[in-house]
XYZ file of C-alpha atoms in Angstrom:
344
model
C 0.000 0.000 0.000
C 2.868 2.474 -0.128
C 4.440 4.290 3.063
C 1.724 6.893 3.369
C -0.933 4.053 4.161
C -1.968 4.334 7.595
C -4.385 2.402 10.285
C -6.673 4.474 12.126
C -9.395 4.336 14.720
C -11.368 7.645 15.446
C -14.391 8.520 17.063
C -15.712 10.753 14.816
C -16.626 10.321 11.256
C -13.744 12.691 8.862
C -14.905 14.688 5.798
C -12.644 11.651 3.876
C -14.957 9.046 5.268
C -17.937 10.620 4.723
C -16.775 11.591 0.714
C -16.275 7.272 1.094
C -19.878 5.742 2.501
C -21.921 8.398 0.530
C -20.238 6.748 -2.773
C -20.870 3.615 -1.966
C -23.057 1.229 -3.794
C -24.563 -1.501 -1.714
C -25.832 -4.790 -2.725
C -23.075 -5.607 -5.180
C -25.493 -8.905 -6.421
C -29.178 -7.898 -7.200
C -30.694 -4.985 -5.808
C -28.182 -2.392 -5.947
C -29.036 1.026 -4.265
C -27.158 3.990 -2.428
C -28.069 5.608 0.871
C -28.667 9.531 0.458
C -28.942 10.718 4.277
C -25.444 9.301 4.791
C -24.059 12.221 5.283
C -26.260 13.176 8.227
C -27.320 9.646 9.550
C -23.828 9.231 10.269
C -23.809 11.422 13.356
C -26.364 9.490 14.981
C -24.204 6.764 15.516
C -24.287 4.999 19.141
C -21.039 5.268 20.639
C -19.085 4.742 17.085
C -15.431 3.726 16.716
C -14.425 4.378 13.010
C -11.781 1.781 11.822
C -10.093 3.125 8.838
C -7.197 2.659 6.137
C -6.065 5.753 4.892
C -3.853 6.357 2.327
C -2.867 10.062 0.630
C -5.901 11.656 2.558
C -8.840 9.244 1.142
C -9.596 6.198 3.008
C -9.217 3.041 1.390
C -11.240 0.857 3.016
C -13.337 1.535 7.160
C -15.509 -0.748 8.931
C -17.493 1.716 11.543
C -18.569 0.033 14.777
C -21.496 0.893 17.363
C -20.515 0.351 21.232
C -23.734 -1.427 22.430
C -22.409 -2.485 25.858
C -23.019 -6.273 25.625
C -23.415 -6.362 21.786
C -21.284 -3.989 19.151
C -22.794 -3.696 16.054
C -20.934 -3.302 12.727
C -22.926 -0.296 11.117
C -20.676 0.427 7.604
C -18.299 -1.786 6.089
C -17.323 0.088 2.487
C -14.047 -0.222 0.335
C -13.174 2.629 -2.326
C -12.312 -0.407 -4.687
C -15.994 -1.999 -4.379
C -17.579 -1.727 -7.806
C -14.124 -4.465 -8.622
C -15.225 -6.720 -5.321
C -18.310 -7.540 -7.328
C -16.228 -8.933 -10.446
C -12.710 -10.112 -9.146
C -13.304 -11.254 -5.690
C -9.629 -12.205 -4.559
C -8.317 -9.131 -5.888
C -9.781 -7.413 -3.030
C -8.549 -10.096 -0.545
C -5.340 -9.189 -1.411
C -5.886 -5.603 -1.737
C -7.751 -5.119 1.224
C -5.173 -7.898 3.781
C -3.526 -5.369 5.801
C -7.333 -3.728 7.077
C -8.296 -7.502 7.447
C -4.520 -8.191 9.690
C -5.518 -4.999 11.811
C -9.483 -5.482 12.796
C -8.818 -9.619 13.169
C -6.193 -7.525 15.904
C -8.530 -5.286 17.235
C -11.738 -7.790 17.517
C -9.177 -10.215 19.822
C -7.976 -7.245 21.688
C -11.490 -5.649 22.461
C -12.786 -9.402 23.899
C -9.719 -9.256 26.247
C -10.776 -5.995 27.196
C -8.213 -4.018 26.429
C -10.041 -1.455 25.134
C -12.773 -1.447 27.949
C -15.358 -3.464 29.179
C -15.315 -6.599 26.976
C -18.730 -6.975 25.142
C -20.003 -10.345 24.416
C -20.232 -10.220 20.796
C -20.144 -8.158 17.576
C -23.179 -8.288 14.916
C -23.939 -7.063 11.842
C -26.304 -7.077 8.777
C -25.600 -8.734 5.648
C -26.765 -9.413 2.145
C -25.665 -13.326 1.931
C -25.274 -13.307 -2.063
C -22.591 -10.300 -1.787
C -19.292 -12.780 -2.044
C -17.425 -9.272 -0.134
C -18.863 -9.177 2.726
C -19.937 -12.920 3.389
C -15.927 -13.380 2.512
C -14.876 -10.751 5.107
C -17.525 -12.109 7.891
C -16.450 -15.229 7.704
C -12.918 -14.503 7.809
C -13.483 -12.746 10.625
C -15.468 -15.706 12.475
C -18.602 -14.097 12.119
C -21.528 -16.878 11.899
C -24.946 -16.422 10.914
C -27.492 -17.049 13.774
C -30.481 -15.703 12.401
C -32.018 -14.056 8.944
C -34.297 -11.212 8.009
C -36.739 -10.713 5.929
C -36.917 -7.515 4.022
C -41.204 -7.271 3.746
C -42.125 -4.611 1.946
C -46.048 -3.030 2.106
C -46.933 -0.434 -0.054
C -50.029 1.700 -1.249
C -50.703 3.791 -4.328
C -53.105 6.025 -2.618
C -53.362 5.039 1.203
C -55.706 6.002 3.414
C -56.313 7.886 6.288
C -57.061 5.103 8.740
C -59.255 7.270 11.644
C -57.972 4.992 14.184
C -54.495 5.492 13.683
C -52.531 8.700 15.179
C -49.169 10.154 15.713
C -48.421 8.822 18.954
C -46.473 11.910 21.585
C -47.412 10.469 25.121
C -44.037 9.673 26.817
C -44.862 7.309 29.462
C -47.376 5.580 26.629
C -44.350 5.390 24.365
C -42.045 3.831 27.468
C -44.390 1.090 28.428
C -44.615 0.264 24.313
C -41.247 0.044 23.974
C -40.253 -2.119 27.341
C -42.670 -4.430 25.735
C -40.386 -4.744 22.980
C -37.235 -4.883 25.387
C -39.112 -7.450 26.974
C -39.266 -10.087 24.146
C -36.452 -8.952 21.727
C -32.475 -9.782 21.463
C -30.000 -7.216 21.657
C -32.538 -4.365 21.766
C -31.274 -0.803 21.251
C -33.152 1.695 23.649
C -31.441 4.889 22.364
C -32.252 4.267 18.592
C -35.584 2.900 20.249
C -36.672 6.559 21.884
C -36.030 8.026 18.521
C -39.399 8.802 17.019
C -41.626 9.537 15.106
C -44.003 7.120 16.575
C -47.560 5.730 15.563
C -50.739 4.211 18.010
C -53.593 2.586 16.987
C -56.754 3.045 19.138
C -59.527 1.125 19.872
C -62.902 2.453 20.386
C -62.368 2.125 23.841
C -59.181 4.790 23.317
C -57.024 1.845 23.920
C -53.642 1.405 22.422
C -54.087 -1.710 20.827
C -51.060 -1.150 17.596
C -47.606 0.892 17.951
C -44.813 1.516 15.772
C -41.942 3.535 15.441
C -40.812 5.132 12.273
C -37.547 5.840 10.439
C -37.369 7.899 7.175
C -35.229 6.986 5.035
C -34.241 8.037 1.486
C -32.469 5.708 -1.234
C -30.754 6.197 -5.077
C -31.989 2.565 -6.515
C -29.938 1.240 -9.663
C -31.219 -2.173 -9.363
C -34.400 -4.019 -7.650
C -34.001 -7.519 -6.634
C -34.583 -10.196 -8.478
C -33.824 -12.035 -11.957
C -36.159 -9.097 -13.628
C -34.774 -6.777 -11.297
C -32.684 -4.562 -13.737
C -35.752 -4.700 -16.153
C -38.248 -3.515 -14.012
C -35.825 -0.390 -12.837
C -36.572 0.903 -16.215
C -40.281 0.032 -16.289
C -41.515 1.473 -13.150
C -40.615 4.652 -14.400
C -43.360 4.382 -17.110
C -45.816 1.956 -15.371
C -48.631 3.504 -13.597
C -49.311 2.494 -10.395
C -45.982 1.291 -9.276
C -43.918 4.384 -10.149
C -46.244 6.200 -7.558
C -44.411 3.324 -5.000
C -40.985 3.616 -6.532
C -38.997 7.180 -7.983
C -35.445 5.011 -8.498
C -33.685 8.100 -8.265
C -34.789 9.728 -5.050
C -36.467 6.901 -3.556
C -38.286 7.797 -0.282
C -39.565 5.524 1.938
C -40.149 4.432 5.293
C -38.889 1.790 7.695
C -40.992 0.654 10.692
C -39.565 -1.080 13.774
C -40.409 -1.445 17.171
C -43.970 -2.781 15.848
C -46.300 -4.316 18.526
C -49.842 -5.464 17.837
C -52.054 -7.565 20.218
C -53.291 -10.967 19.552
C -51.097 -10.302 16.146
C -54.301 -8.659 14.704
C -53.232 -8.472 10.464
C -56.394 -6.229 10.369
C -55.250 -3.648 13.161
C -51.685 -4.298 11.837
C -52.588 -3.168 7.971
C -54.574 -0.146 9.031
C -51.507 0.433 11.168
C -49.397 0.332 8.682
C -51.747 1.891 6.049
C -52.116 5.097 8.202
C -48.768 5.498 9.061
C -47.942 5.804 5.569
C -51.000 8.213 4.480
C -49.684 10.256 7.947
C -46.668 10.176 6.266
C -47.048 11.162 2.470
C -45.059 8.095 2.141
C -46.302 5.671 -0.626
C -44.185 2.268 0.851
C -42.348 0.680 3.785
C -39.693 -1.604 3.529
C -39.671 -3.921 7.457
C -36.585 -5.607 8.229
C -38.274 -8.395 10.184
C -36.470 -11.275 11.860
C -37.972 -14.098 10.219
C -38.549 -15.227 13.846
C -41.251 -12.644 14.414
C -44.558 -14.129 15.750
C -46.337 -11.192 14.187
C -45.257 -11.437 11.102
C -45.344 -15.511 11.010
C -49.295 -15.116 11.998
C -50.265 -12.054 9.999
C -48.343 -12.404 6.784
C -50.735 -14.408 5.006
C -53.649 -12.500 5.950
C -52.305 -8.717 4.908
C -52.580 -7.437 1.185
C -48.870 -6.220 0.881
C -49.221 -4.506 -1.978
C -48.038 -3.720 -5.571
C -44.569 -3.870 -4.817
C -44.388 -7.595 -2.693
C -46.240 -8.699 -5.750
C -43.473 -7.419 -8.149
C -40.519 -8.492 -5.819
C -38.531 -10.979 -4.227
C -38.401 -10.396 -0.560
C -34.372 -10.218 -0.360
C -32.963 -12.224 2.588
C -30.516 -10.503 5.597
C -28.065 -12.759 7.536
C -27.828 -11.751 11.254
C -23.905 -12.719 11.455
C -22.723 -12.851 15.103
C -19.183 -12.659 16.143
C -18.554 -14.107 20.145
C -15.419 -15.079 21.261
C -17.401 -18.328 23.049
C -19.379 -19.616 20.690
C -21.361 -21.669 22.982
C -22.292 -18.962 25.011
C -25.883 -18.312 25.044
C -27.828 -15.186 24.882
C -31.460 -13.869 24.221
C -30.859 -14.197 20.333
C -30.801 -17.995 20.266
C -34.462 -17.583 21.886
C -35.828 -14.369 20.865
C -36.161 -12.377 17.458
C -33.755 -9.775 17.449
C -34.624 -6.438 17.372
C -33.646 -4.338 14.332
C -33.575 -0.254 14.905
C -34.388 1.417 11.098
C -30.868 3.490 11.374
C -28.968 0.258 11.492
C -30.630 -0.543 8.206
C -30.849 2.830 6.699
């Protein structure tokens, strides 16, 4: 790498770094799309440690990392040499060795708790048919323990759902979310409080639905899918589903923190339905452990929409890095719990 590469760890995110992730295209196999609040998300990180290469003032390669106490979370993990990790995948293993040497280093180092209190594992997101980052978590140690599904629900016109509200009562919001705490893994409180959040009412005035709400904003070059580079170009013509889906300034939401009782799919569309007329928002992309009991009892009862009909629903590994892999924790008996910034 020359004599002006360097290995750095910082706690907050350089203008070099930022130039990186905003560039980056995601999804290297099938859906391909680029993250446009990047540049602002960033500084909403949890406790962040950015793990850099740096060479001639541009980073070469970073893998950021959220301090979670018991759990760190992997948030980015970008190369400037990506669009070649797609084609010529043990070029970058060679390329890309010395930032592989240093984290192997640092992920030893922060389990003997050198670097602090010693967390029990590292996790992160990935797309399982990107050869990059399946290579790097895996050389790493990472293993996957559980999977997402990424269910979309959209609406071409949605509705004003009179039963469905924006949602600003604090303690109401508290005893929602410890319900979540209660029976998710590796649950995030401070991405948790972060509304906007949503309540569906009974006629009684009862909270009987909640969600919480991230907005999010994406550049789409590909959709999922066999088709998926095809129908890119068609939406744009297509009535209906280009109301759903502007590839280049794609906005959308993504709900998390979603509770329903008795797993109601009727109080659970309307939920969802609202939130999105509320919202001026058209879709909703859930990144649901597959694990869910809500979504295992509802998802054949709810009209997804246009867009589930059109799509694959793409697949997320939950890969877990501990340093006893026989150790057990809430994730090998609960869904996990997935805040919309991780995904976003």
């Amino acid at each position: 790498m020359g004599l002006s590469s360097r290995y750095t760890i910082r706690k907050e995110a350089t203008p070099a770094l930022i130039e990186l992730l905003t560039q980056t295209t995601l999804g290297t196999n099938g859906a391909r799309y680029k993250h446009l609040d990047t540049a602002t998300r960033i500084h909403e990180a949890d406790n962040p440690l950015f793990i850099s290469l740096e060479r001639d003032g541009k980073v070469q390669g970073n893998l950021t990392l959220c301090d979670r106490g018991r759990q760190w979370y992997v948030r980015y993990f970008a190369f400037s040499n990506q669009k070649q990790a797609s084609k010529n995948v043990n070029r970058v293993h060679k390329s890309n060795s010395r930032l592989k040497m240093e984290m192997a280093s640092f992920f030893d180092e922060t389990f003997d708790g050198k670097l602090g209190a010693a967390p029990d594992a590292f996790y992160a997101y990935i797309d399982p048919a990107n050869d990059r980052s399946k290579w790097m978590s895996e050389q790493f140690g990472f293993r996957t323990e559980a999977q997402l599904i990424s269910q979309s629900f959209s609406r071409t016109k949605p509705r004003l759902q009179s039963q469905v509200h924006l949602l600003k009562d604090e303690q109401l919001i508290s005893e929602q979310l410890d319900k979540i705490e209660k029976t998710h893994a590796f649950f995030v409180r401070k991405h948790a409080e972060r509304g906007p959040f949503y309540a569906y009412y009974d006629d009684m005035g009862k909270v009987i639905g909640f969600a919480k709400i991230t907005r999010a904003n994406w550049v789409i070059e590909r959709l999922p899918g066999f088709l998926g580079g095809i129908f890119t170009h068609l939406i744009t013509i297509t009535p209906g589903i280009r109301r759903i889906v502007k590839p280049k300034n794609h906005q959308f939401l993504v709900p998390e923190s979603i509770w329903v009782q008795d797993n109601d799919p009727g109080v659970l569309s309307a939920l969802l339905e609202g939130i999105l007329a509320h919202e001026n928002r058209n879709m909703m992309l859930w990144f649901v452990d597959r694990r869910e009991p809500l979504w295992r009892e509802a998802r054949h009862y709810i009209d997804w929409g246009l867009f589930h009909k059109m799509t694959p629903q793409p697949i997320v590994d939950v890969v877990v890095l501990r340093k006893n892999p026989l150790k057990m924790d809430d994730l090998r008996s609960k869904p996990i719990f997935v805040a919309g910034w991780d995904m976003v």
